[in-house]
CSV table of C-alpha atoms in Angstrom, one decimal:
chain,number,residue,atom,x,y,z
A,263,UNK,CA,10.3,31.0,19.4
A,264,UNK,CA,8.1,29.2,21.9
A,265,UNK,CA,9.5,27.9,25.2
A,266,UNK,CA,9.3,24.3,26.2
A,267,UNK,CA,6.6,25.3,28.8
A,268,UNK,CA,4.5,27.0,26.2
A,269,UNK,CA,4.8,24.0,23.9
A,270,UNK,CA,3.8,21.7,26.7
A,271,UNK,CA,0.8,23.7,27.6
A,272,UNK,CA,-0.4,23.8,24.0
A,273,UNK,CA,0.3,20.1,23.6
A,274,UNK,CA,-1.8,19.2,26.7
A,275,UNK,CA,-4.7,21.2,25.3
A,276,UNK,CA,-4.5,19.2,22.1
A,277,UNK,CA,-4.3,15.8,23.9
A,278,UNK,CA,-7.0,16.5,26.4
A,279,UNK,CA,-10.0,16.0,24.1
A,280,UNK,CA,-8.5,12.6,23.0
A,281,UNK,CA,-8.5,11.3,26.5
A,282,UNK,CA,-11.8,12.4,28.1
A,283,UNK,CA,-11.4,10.0,31.1
A,284,UNK,CA,-7.8,11.1,32.1
A,285,UNK,CA,-7.3,13.2,35.2
A,286,UNK,CA,-4.9,16.1,35.1
A,287,UNK,CA,-2.3,15.6,32.3
A,288,UNK,CA,1.3,15.8,33.3
A,289,UNK,CA,4.5,15.7,31.3
A,290,UNK,CA,5.6,12.3,32.7
A,291,UNK,CA,2.5,10.5,31.5
A,292,UNK,CA,3.1,7.9,28.8
A,293,UNK,CA,1.1,8.4,25.6
A,294,UNK,CA,0.4,4.7,25.1
A,295,UNK,CA,0.7,3.1,28.5
A,296,UNK,CA,-0.9,5.8,30.7
A,297,UNK,CA,-3.2,7.6,28.3
A,298,UNK,CA,-4.1,4.6,26.2
A,299,UNK,CA,-3.6,6.2,22.8
A,300,UNK,CA,-3.3,3.5,20.1
A,301,UNK,CA,-1.1,3.9,17.1
A,302,UNK,CA,-3.8,5.5,14.9
A,303,UNK,CA,-4.6,8.0,17.6
A,304,UNK,CA,-0.9,8.9,18.0
A,305,UNK,CA,-0.6,9.4,14.2
A,306,UNK,CA,-3.8,11.6,14.2
A,307,UNK,CA,-2.4,13.6,17.2
A,308,UNK,CA,0.9,14.1,15.3
A,309,UNK,CA,-1.0,15.6,12.3
A,310,UNK,CA,-2.8,18.1,14.6
A,311,UNK,CA,0.5,19.0,16.3
A,312,UNK,CA,2.2,19.5,13.0
A,313,UNK,CA,-0.6,21.9,11.9
A,314,UNK,CA,-0.6,23.8,15.2
A,315,UNK,CA,3.1,24.3,15.4
A,316,UNK,CA,3.7,24.5,11.6
A,317,UNK,CA,6.4,21.8,11.8
A,318,UNK,CA,6.9,18.3,10.3
A,319,UNK,CA,7.7,15.7,12.9
A,320,UNK,CA,9.9,13.0,11.4
A,321,UNK,CA,8.7,9.4,12.1
A,322,UNK,CA,12.3,8.6,13.1
A,323,UNK,CA,11.9,10.5,16.4
A,324,UNK,CA,8.9,8.5,17.5
A,325,UNK,CA,10.9,5.6,19.1
A,326,UNK,CA,12.4,8.1,21.6
A,327,UNK,CA,9.0,9.5,22.5
A,328,UNK,CA,7.1,7.8,25.3
A,329,UNK,CA,5.7,10.7,27.5
A,330,UNK,CA,3.9,13.9,26.8
A,331,UNK,CA,7.1,15.7,28.0
A,332,UNK,CA,9.2,13.8,25.5
A,333,UNK,CA,7.0,14.9,22.7
A,334,UNK,CA,7.1,18.5,23.9
A,335,UNK,CA,10.9,18.3,24.0
A,336,UNK,CA,11.0,16.9,20.4
A,337,UNK,CA,8.8,19.7,19.1
A,338,UNK,CA,11.0,22.3,20.9
A,339,UNK,CA,14.1,20.8,19.4
A,340,UNK,CA,12.7,20.8,15.9
A,341,UNK,CA,11.5,24.4,16.2
A,342,UNK,CA,14.9,25.4,17.5
A,343,UNK,CA,16.6,23.7,14.6
A,344,UNK,CA,14.5,25.6,12.1
B,59,UNK,CA,8.3,-9.3,31.5
B,60,UNK,CA,9.5,-11.9,29.0
B,61,UNK,CA,10.2,-12.0,25.3
B,62,UNK,CA,6.6,-12.8,24.4
B,63,UNK,CA,4.6,-10.4,26.6
B,64,UNK,CA,4.4,-7.9,23.8
B,65,UNK,CA,2.2,-10.4,21.8
B,66,UNK,CA,-0.5,-10.4,24.5
B,67,UNK,CA,-2.8,-7.8,22.7
B,68,UNK,CA,-2.5,-9.7,19.4
B,69,UNK,CA,-3.1,-13.0,21.1
B,70,UNK,CA,-6.2,-11.5,22.7
B,71,UNK,CA,-7.4,-10.2,19.3
B,72,UNK,CA,-6.9,-13.7,17.8
B,73,UNK,CA,-8.8,-15.3,20.7
B,74,UNK,CA,-11.7,-13.0,20.0
B,75,UNK,CA,-11.8,-14.3,16.4
B,76,UNK,CA,-11.6,-17.8,17.6
B,77,UNK,CA,-14.5,-17.2,20.0
B,78,UNK,CA,-16.6,-16.0,17.0
B,79,UNK,CA,-15.4,-19.2,15.2
B,80,UNK,CA,-14.3,-17.4,12.1
B,81,UNK,CA,-10.9,-16.0,11.2
B,82,UNK,CA,-11.0,-13.9,8.0
B,83,UNK,CA,-7.2,-13.5,8.2
B,84,UNK,CA,-6.4,-17.2,8.0
B,85,UNK,CA,-8.6,-18.6,5.3
B,86,UNK,CA,-7.7,-21.8,3.5
B,87,UNK,CA,-7.9,-21.8,-0.3
B,88,UNK,CA,-8.4,-25.5,-0.6
B,89,UNK,CA,-8.4,-25.6,-4.4
B,90,UNK,CA,-7.9,-22.8,-6.9
B,91,UNK,CA,-10.1,-23.5,-9.9
B,92,UNK,CA,-9.5,-20.5,-12.2
B,93,UNK,CA,-8.5,-16.8,-11.8
B,94,UNK,CA,-12.0,-16.1,-10.5
B,95,UNK,CA,-13.1,-19.3,-8.7
B,96,UNK,CA,-11.9,-21.4,-5.8
B,97,UNK,CA,-12.9,-23.6,-2.9
B,98,UNK,CA,-12.3,-21.6,0.2
B,99,UNK,CA,-12.9,-23.0,3.7
B,100,UNK,CA,-15.1,-25.7,2.1
B,101,UNK,CA,-17.2,-23.2,0.1
B,102,UNK,CA,-17.1,-22.9,-3.7
B,103,UNK,CA,-16.8,-19.1,-4.2
B,104,UNK,CA,-16.3,-16.5,-6.9
B,105,UNK,CA,-13.1,-14.6,-6.1
B,106,UNK,CA,-13.7,-10.9,-5.7
B,107,UNK,CA,-10.9,-10.2,-3.3
B,108,UNK,CA,-7.6,-10.8,-5.2
B,109,UNK,CA,-5.3,-8.6,-7.2
B,110,UNK,CA,-5.6,-10.6,-10.4
B,111,UNK,CA,-6.6,-7.5,-12.4
B,112,UNK,CA,-6.0,-8.9,-15.8
B,113,UNK,CA,-6.8,-12.5,-14.9
B,114,UNK,CA,-3.5,-13.9,-16.3
B,115,UNK,CA,-2.7,-16.5,-13.6
B,116,UNK,CA,-4.0,-19.4,-15.7
B,117,UNK,CA,-3.2,-18.0,-19.1
B,118,UNK,CA,-2.0,-21.0,-21.2
B,119,UNK,CA,0.9,-19.1,-22.7
B,120,UNK,CA,2.2,-18.1,-19.3
B,121,UNK,CA,1.8,-21.6,-18.0
B,122,UNK,CA,3.6,-23.1,-21.0
B,123,UNK,CA,6.5,-20.7,-20.7
B,124,UNK,CA,6.8,-21.5,-17.0
B,125,UNK,CA,6.7,-25.2,-17.6
B,126,UNK,CA,9.3,-24.9,-20.2
B,127,UNK,CA,11.6,-22.9,-18.0
B,128,UNK,CA,11.1,-25.3,-15.1
B,129,UNK,CA,12.2,-28.2,-17.3
B,130,UNK,CA,15.1,-26.5,-18.9
B,131,UNK,CA,16.4,-24.4,-16.0
B,132,UNK,CA,15.2,-26.1,-12.8
B,133,UNK,CA,13.1,-25.2,-9.8
B,134,UNK,CA,15.3,-22.4,-8.4
B,135,UNK,CA,18.5,-20.5,-8.9
B,136,UNK,CA,19.9,-21.2,-5.4
B,137,UNK,CA,21.7,-17.8,-5.4
B,138,UNK,CA,21.6,-14.1,-5.5
B,139,UNK,CA,21.5,-11.9,-8.6
B,140,UNK,CA,25.0,-10.8,-7.5
B,141,UNK,CA,26.4,-14.3,-7.5
B,142,UNK,CA,25.1,-17.4,-9.4
B,143,UNK,CA,21.5,-16.3,-9.7
B,144,UNK,CA,21.7,-13.8,-12.5
B,145,UNK,CA,20.3,-15.8,-15.5
B,146,UNK,CA,20.0,-14.6,-19.0
B,147,UNK,CA,16.2,-14.5,-18.6
B,148,UNK,CA,16.4,-12.1,-15.6
B,149,UNK,CA,18.4,-9.7,-17.7
B,150,UNK,CA,16.0,-10.2,-20.7
B,151,UNK,CA,13.0,-9.3,-18.4
B,152,UNK,CA,14.9,-6.2,-17.3
B,153,UNK,CA,15.4,-5.1,-20.9
B,154,UNK,CA,11.8,-5.8,-21.6
B,155,UNK,CA,10.7,-3.6,-18.7
B,156,UNK,CA,13.0,-0.8,-19.8
B,157,UNK,CA,11.6,-1.0,-23.4
B,158,UNK,CA,8.0,-1.1,-22.1
B,159,UNK,CA,8.5,2.0,-20.1
B,160,UNK,CA,10.8,3.6,-22.6
B,161,UNK,CA,13.4,4.2,-19.8
B,162,UNK,CA,17.1,3.4,-20.1
B,163,UNK,CA,17.4,1.5,-16.8
B,164,UNK,CA,15.4,-1.3,-15.2
B,165,UNK,CA,16.0,-3.7,-12.3
B,166,UNK,CA,14.1,-6.8,-11.3
B,167,UNK,CA,13.7,-7.9,-7.7
B,168,UNK,CA,12.5,-11.1,-6.1
B,169,UNK,CA,9.3,-9.4,-4.8
B,170,UNK,CA,7.6,-6.1,-5.1
B,171,UNK,CA,8.1,-5.7,-1.3
B,172,UNK,CA,11.9,-6.0,-1.9
B,173,UNK,CA,11.8,-3.5,-4.7
B,174,UNK,CA,10.5,-0.9,-2.4
B,175,UNK,CA,12.9,-1.8,0.4
B,176,UNK,CA,15.8,-1.7,-2.1
B,177,UNK,CA,15.1,1.8,-3.4
B,178,UNK,CA,14.1,3.4,-0.2
B,179,UNK,CA,16.9,1.8,2.0
B,180,UNK,CA,19.6,2.7,-0.5
B,181,UNK,CA,18.8,5.9,-2.6
B,182,UNK,CA,18.0,8.3,0.3
B,183,UNK,CA,20.8,8.3,2.9
B,184,UNK,CA,21.7,10.2,6.0
B,185,UNK,CA,20.8,14.0,5.7
B,186,UNK,CA,18.3,13.2,3.0
B,187,UNK,CA,14.5,13.2,3.5
B,188,UNK,CA,11.8,10.7,2.4
B,189,UNK,CA,8.3,12.3,2.2
B,190,UNK,CA,5.6,9.7,2.0
B,191,UNK,CA,1.9,9.7,1.6
B,192,UNK,CA,0.3,8.7,4.9
B,193,UNK,CA,-1.7,5.9,3.3
B,194,UNK,CA,1.5,4.2,1.9
B,195,UNK,CA,1.8,0.5,1.8
B,196,UNK,CA,3.7,-1.3,4.5
B,197,UNK,CA,6.6,-2.0,2.1
B,198,UNK,CA,7.1,1.7,1.8
B,199,UNK,CA,7.1,2.2,5.6
B,200,UNK,CA,9.4,-0.7,6.0
B,201,UNK,CA,11.8,0.7,3.4
B,202,UNK,CA,11.8,4.0,5.3
B,203,UNK,CA,12.7,2.2,8.5
B,204,UNK,CA,15.7,0.6,6.8
B,205,UNK,CA,16.9,4.0,5.5
B,206,UNK,CA,19.0,6.4,7.5
B,207,UNK,CA,17.1,9.3,5.9
B,208,UNK,CA,14.6,11.4,7.9
B,209,UNK,CA,11.0,10.2,7.2
B,210,UNK,CA,8.1,12.6,7.0
B,211,UNK,CA,4.5,11.9,6.2
B,212,UNK,CA,2.1,14.1,4.3
B,213,UNK,CA,-1.7,13.8,4.3
B,214,UNK,CA,-3.1,11.3,1.9
B,215,UNK,CA,-3.3,12.7,-1.7
B,216,UNK,CA,-3.1,16.2,-0.3
B,217,UNK,CA,-1.0,18.3,-2.7
B,218,UNK,CA,-1.1,21.4,-0.5
B,219,UNK,CA,0.2,19.5,2.5
B,220,UNK,CA,3.0,18.0,0.3
B,221,UNK,CA,4.0,21.5,-0.8
B,222,UNK,CA,3.8,22.9,2.8
B,223,UNK,CA,6.2,20.2,4.0
B,224,UNK,CA,8.6,20.7,1.1
B,225,UNK,CA,8.6,24.5,1.9
B,226,UNK,CA,9.4,23.7,5.6
B,227,UNK,CA,12.4,21.7,4.5
B,228,UNK,CA,14.0,24.7,2.8
B,229,UNK,CA,17.4,23.7,1.3
B,230,UNK,CA,16.8,20.1,2.1
B,231,UNK,CA,13.8,19.9,-0.4
B,232,UNK,CA,16.3,19.2,-3.2
B,233,UNK,CA,17.5,16.2,-1.2
B,234,UNK,CA,14.0,14.8,-0.8
B,235,UNK,CA,12.4,11.7,-2.3
B,236,UNK,CA,8.6,12.0,-2.5
B,237,UNK,CA,6.9,8.6,-2.5
B,238,UNK,CA,3.3,8.0,-3.7
B,239,UNK,CA,1.3,5.1,-5.1
B,240,UNK,CA,-0.7,5.0,-8.3
B,241,UNK,CA,-3.9,3.3,-7.2
B,242,UNK,CA,-4.1,2.9,-3.4
B,243,UNK,CA,-4.8,-0.7,-2.5
B,244,UNK,CA,-7.6,-0.2,0.1
B,245,UNK,CA,-9.8,2.6,-1.3
B,246,UNK,CA,-8.9,2.3,-4.9
B,247,UNK,CA,-8.3,6.1,-5.1
B,248,UNK,CA,-5.5,7.5,-7.3
B,249,UNK,CA,-2.7,10.0,-6.6
B,250,UNK,CA,-3.2,13.4,-8.2
B,251,UNK,CA,0.1,12.9,-9.9
B,252,UNK,CA,0.0,15.8,-12.3
B,253,UNK,CA,-0.3,18.3,-9.5
B,254,UNK,CA,2.2,16.4,-7.4
B,255,UNK,CA,4.8,16.3,-10.2
B,256,UNK,CA,4.4,20.0,-10.6
B,257,UNK,CA,5.1,20.5,-6.9
B,258,UNK,CA,8.1,18.2,-7.1
B,259,UNK,CA,9.5,20.2,-10.0
B,260,UNK,CA,8.9,23.5,-8.2
B,261,UNK,CA,11.0,22.4,-5.2
B,262,UNK,CA,13.6,20.3,-7.1
B,263,UNK,CA,12.8,17.1,-5.3
B,264,UNK,CA,12.7,13.5,-6.7
B,265,UNK,CA,9.6,11.5,-7.1
B,266,UNK,CA,9.0,7.8,-6.8
B,267,UNK,CA,5.6,6.2,-7.8
B,268,UNK,CA,4.6,2.7,-6.8
B,269,UNK,CA,2.4,1.4,-9.6
B,270,UNK,CA,1.7,-1.9,-7.9
B,271,UNK,CA,-2.1,-1.6,-8.4
B,272,UNK,CA,-2.0,0.5,-11.5
B,273,UNK,CA,0.3,-1.4,-13.8
B,274,UNK,CA,-1.9,-2.9,-16.5
B,275,UNK,CA,-4.9,-0.9,-15.2
B,276,UNK,CA,-4.2,2.8,-16.0
B,277,UNK,CA,-2.5,4.5,-18.9
B,278,UNK,CA,-2.8,4.2,-22.6
B,279,UNK,CA,-0.5,1.1,-22.8
B,280,UNK,CA,-1.0,0.1,-19.1
B,281,UNK,CA,2.1,1.6,-17.7
B,282,UNK,CA,0.2,3.1,-14.8
B,283,UNK,CA,-0.9,6.5,-13.4
B,284,UNK,CA,2.2,8.3,-14.5
B,285,UNK,CA,1.4,7.5,-18.1
B,286,UNK,CA,-2.3,8.2,-17.6
B,287,UNK,CA,-1.4,11.7,-16.2
B,288,UNK,CA,1.3,12.2,-18.8
B,289,UNK,CA,4.0,12.9,-16.3
B,290,UNK,CA,6.4,10.0,-16.8
B,291,UNK,CA,9.3,12.3,-17.7
B,292,UNK,CA,9.0,13.9,-14.2
B,293,UNK,CA,8.9,10.6,-12.3
B,294,UNK,CA,12.4,9.6,-11.2
B,295,UNK,CA,11.6,6.0,-10.1
B,296,UNK,CA,8.7,3.8,-11.1
B,297,UNK,CA,8.4,0.7,-8.9
B,298,UNK,CA,5.9,-2.1,-9.3
B,299,UNK,CA,5.1,-5.8,-8.8
B,300,UNK,CA,4.6,-8.9,-10.9
B,301,UNK,CA,2.1,-10.2,-8.3
B,302,UNK,CA,-1.0,-8.4,-9.4
B,303,UNK,CA,-1.6,-7.7,-13.1
B,304,UNK,CA,1.3,-9.9,-14.2
B,305,UNK,CA,0.0,-12.9,-12.1
B,306,UNK,CA,3.3,-14.1,-10.7
B,307,UNK,CA,5.8,-12.9,-8.0
B,308,UNK,CA,8.5,-10.3,-8.3
B,309,UNK,CA,9.2,-6.6,-8.4
B,310,UNK,CA,10.8,-4.0,-10.7
B,311,UNK,CA,12.1,-0.5,-10.8
B,312,UNK,CA,12.6,1.6,-13.9
B,313,UNK,CA,14.4,5.0,-14.1
B,314,UNK,CA,16.2,7.5,-16.3
B,315,UNK,CA,18.9,7.9,-13.6
B,316,UNK,CA,22.0,5.8,-14.5
B,317,UNK,CA,22.6,5.5,-10.7
B,318,UNK,CA,19.9,2.9,-10.6
B,319,UNK,CA,22.5,0.4,-12.0
B,320,UNK,CA,24.8,1.0,-9.0
B,321,UNK,CA,22.1,-0.4,-6.7
B,322,UNK,CA,23.1,-3.8,-7.9
B,323,UNK,CA,26.2,-3.3,-5.8
B,324,UNK,CA,24.6,-1.4,-2.9
B,325,UNK,CA,21.0,-2.4,-2.3
B,326,UNK,CA,20.9,-5.2,0.3
B,327,UNK,CA,17.3,-6.4,-0.6
B,328,UNK,CA,18.7,-7.0,-4.1
B,329,UNK,CA,22.0,-8.6,-3.0
B,330,UNK,CA,21.1,-10.7,0.0
B,331,UNK,CA,18.2,-12.8,-1.3
B,332,UNK,CA,17.8,-15.5,-3.9
B,333,UNK,CA,16.8,-14.4,-7.4
B,334,UNK,CA,13.4,-15.3,-8.7
B,335,UNK,CA,13.0,-18.9,-10.0
B,336,UNK,CA,13.3,-19.3,-13.8
B,337,UNK,CA,9.6,-20.3,-14.1
B,338,UNK,CA,8.4,-17.1,-12.5
B,339,UNK,CA,10.6,-15.0,-14.8
B,340,UNK,CA,9.4,-16.9,-17.8
B,341,UNK,CA,5.7,-16.5,-17.1
B,342,UNK,CA,6.2,-12.8,-16.2
B,343,UNK,CA,7.9,-12.2,-19.5
B,344,UNK,CA,4.9,-13.6,-21.3
B,345,UNK,CA,2.4,-11.7,-19.1
B,346,UNK,CA,4.2,-8.5,-19.7
B,347,UNK,CA,3.9,-9.1,-23.4
B,348,UNK,CA,0.2,-9.9,-23.0
B,349,UNK,CA,-0.3,-6.8,-20.9
B,350,UNK,CA,1.2,-4.7,-23.7
B,351,UNK,CA,-1.0,-6.3,-26.3
B,352,UNK,CA,-3.9,-6.3,-23.9
B,353,UNK,CA,-5.9,-3.1,-24.2
B,354,UNK,CA,-8.9,-5.5,-24.6
B,355,UNK,CA,-8.1,-6.9,-21.1
B,356,UNK,CA,-8.0,-3.4,-19.6
B,357,UNK,CA,-11.3,-2.5,-21.3
B,358,UNK,CA,-12.9,-5.6,-19.9
B,359,UNK,CA,-11.5,-4.9,-16.4
B,360,UNK,CA,-12.9,-1.3,-16.4
B,361,UNK,CA,-16.3,-2.5,-17.8
B,362,UNK,CA,-16.4,-5.0,-14.9
B,363,UNK,CA,-15.4,-2.3,-12.4
B,364,UNK,CA,-18.2,0.0,-13.6
B,365,UNK,CA,-20.8,-2.8,-13.7
B,366,UNK,CA,-20.0,-4.0,-10.1
B,367,UNK,CA,-19.7,-0.4,-8.7
B,368,UNK,CA,-23.0,0.6,-10.1
B,369,UNK,CA,-24.6,-2.6,-8.9
B,370,UNK,CA,-23.4,-2.1,-5.4
B,371,UNK,CA,-24.5,1.5,-5.4
B,372,UNK,CA,-28.0,0.4,-6.3
B,373,UNK,CA,-27.9,-1.8,-3.2
B,374,UNK,CA,-27.2,1.2,-1.1
B,375,UNK,CA,-23.6,0.4,-0.3
B,376,UNK,CA,-21.3,3.2,0.8
B,377,UNK,CA,-18.4,2.9,-1.7
B,378,UNK,CA,-15.1,4.5,-2.4
B,379,UNK,CA,-14.6,8.0,-3.9
B,380,UNK,CA,-14.4,6.8,-7.5
B,381,UNK,CA,-14.9,3.8,-9.8
B,382,UNK,CA,-11.8,1.7,-9.7
B,383,UNK,CA,-10.9,-2.0,-10.0
B,384,UNK,CA,-10.5,-1.8,-6.2
B,385,UNK,CA,-14.0,-1.2,-4.7
B,386,UNK,CA,-14.3,-0.7,-1.0
B,387,UNK,CA,-17.6,-1.1,0.9
B,388,UNK,CA,-17.6,0.8,4.1
B,389,UNK,CA,-19.2,-1.0,7.0
B,390,UNK,CA,-19.7,0.0,10.7
B,391,UNK,CA,-17.3,0.1,13.6
B,392,UNK,CA,-18.4,-3.3,15.0
B,393,UNK,CA,-15.8,-5.9,14.2
B,394,UNK,CA,-18.2,-8.7,15.1
B,395,UNK,CA,-20.9,-7.5,12.8
B,396,UNK,CA,-18.4,-7.0,9.9
B,397,UNK,CA,-16.9,-10.5,10.4
B,398,UNK,CA,-20.5,-11.9,10.3
B,399,UNK,CA,-21.2,-10.2,7.0
B,400,UNK,CA,-17.9,-11.3,5.5
B,401,UNK,CA,-18.6,-14.9,6.7
B,402,UNK,CA,-22.2,-14.8,5.2
B,403,UNK,CA,-20.8,-13.7,1.9
B,404,UNK,CA,-18.2,-16.6,1.9
B,405,UNK,CA,-20.9,-19.1,2.8
B,406,UNK,CA,-23.1,-17.8,0.0
B,407,UNK,CA,-20.3,-18.0,-2.6
B,408,UNK,CA,-18.5,-14.7,-2.6
B,409,UNK,CA,-14.9,-14.2,-1.4
B,410,UNK,CA,-13.9,-10.6,-0.6
B,411,UNK,CA,-11.2,-9.1,1.7
B,412,UNK,CA,-12.3,-8.0,5.2
B,413,UNK,CA,-10.3,-5.0,6.4
B,414,UNK,CA,-10.4,-3.8,10.0
B,415,UNK,CA,-8.6,-0.9,11.8
B,416,UNK,CA,-5.7,-0.1,11.8
B,417,UNK,CA,-5.5,-1.5,8.2
B,418,UNK,CA,-8.7,0.4,7.2
B,419,UNK,CA,-8.5,4.2,6.6
B,420,UNK,CA,-10.6,5.2,9.6
B,421,UNK,CA,-12.3,3.6,12.6
B,422,UNK,CA,-14.7,1.7,10.4
B,423,UNK,CA,-14.3,-1.9,9.0
B,424,UNK,CA,-14.6,-2.4,5.3
B,425,UNK,CA,-14.9,-5.0,2.6
B,426,UNK,CA,-12.4,-4.7,-0.1
B,427,UNK,CA,-13.7,-6.0,-3.4
B,428,UNK,CA,-11.5,-6.3,-6.5
B,429,UNK,CA,-12.4,-6.8,-10.1
B,430,UNK,CA,-10.6,-8.9,-12.7
B,431,UNK,CA,-10.8,-8.9,-16.5
B,432,UNK,CA,-11.5,-12.6,-16.1
B,433,UNK,CA,-14.9,-12.0,-14.3
B,434,UNK,CA,-17.8,-12.8,-16.6
B,435,UNK,CA,-20.9,-10.7,-16.6
B,436,UNK,CA,-22.8,-13.7,-15.1
B,437,UNK,CA,-20.3,-13.9,-12.3
B,438,UNK,CA,-20.7,-10.3,-11.5
B,439,UNK,CA,-24.5,-10.6,-11.5
B,440,UNK,CA,-24.1,-13.7,-9.2
B,441,UNK,CA,-21.9,-11.7,-6.9
B,442,UNK,CA,-24.4,-8.8,-6.7
B,443,UNK,CA,-27.2,-11.2,-6.0
B,444,UNK,CA,-25.2,-12.7,-3.1
B,445,UNK,CA,-24.4,-9.2,-1.7
B,446,UNK,CA,-28.1,-8.2,-2.0
B,447,UNK,CA,-29.2,-11.4,-0.1
B,448,UNK,CA,-26.5,-11.1,2.6
B,449,UNK,CA,-26.9,-7.4,3.2
B,450,UNK,CA,-30.7,-7.5,3.4
B,451,UNK,CA,-30.6,-10.6,5.7
B,452,UNK,CA,-28.3,-8.6,8.0
B,453,UNK,CA,-30.6,-5.6,7.8
B,454,UNK,CA,-27.8,-3.7,6.0
B,455,UNK,CA,-29.4,-3.0,2.7
B,456,UNK,CA,-29.8,0.7,2.2
B,457,UNK,CA,-28.5,1.2,5.7
B,458,UNK,CA,-24.8,1.1,4.9
B,459,UNK,CA,-25.1,4.3,3.0
């Protein structure tokens, strides 16, 4: 079972190519407001995350996800539940 | 921050259209002349961007039935199916849908959108799962938002991804409703339903198919993709609309599950809206009969689809993955250039739908063309001639491929 920190590190590696102009990525950065990901990019990112971590992320959790850290927490929770 | 700040990006996008002087998303149909012709924004055009697959909107028998119902039963019912709006003809249409599909249970809704909201918001509840194709129509996404079930997407038309996600659900796979469409409205591609039905059986899940764009188009008697793939027995809910092949407005669901009937007491999108007007129900009943008798109409539709698809291919257009009555032409990423092409087509006498991200499947814009059984060969040739002229004037001929 991966730790939150491991998940966060992998997540940042997945997001980095999508935001070439961003500086160092941190957990408190907002996916939409700080990183400028539009809804399509977020959905594409989710598919990549699902493959990488072998999980399905329910759409219902998305309203609670604003930051990179929120997303890492959700993935951690889902993996824990499984 | 105020209540309206969130609209700023949308207002900016609209202002961009207004700067160009053309708004493809707010056209005015000044006069509808026939199923295939209209005056749009001052131009007389051939309609190749509707959902009038069988061309029944002006059928004399449909119009006569609607006129008759209008005179005998009035303009509207002023009430819900649950209260005073449940007329004998609504029930007759439900019986006719059940007979048409050879299923014991059928429900009619005021729109196709509401049919999806009703099933998805009511059948899967808390602790259940809805597994939807990622290219699903907005009515499916909105139904999911109204449901307390967990909602998971799988990759468009990807049977392996569907199976993978069911496997991850473990015990919960048997409490899962898989939702797919027959023909997808943007690319005209079709769900691989035989394989999907097999996966559904393997995991003990339920399957719902939205045949909105495939009713009257696919299957031996026009029942849709489930009939074409010979898997109707394995589909738990078939949903559809009257607003495409049947040429009116409304929605339906048929099922072999007796629980469908209880939705009349539980589904809010059925209960808390007025029932369809008598004239709509009357014309739909006739259209459903014509659809059943109409293998000739389906043949004509498919001949037109092949003729138009081949014609566009010769022009060098990049088209969808297969011949279908919905024919997408992929354009570039430039919105401005795509709007200009769409506008040129309109000015030259062809109306098609312009689709831009995020409504298009990727970052490119596209033109959505749709065929009707009512298009004549001469109209299709005229459309192809307009496309050739516009695309070559824009330097697009043989470049869009």
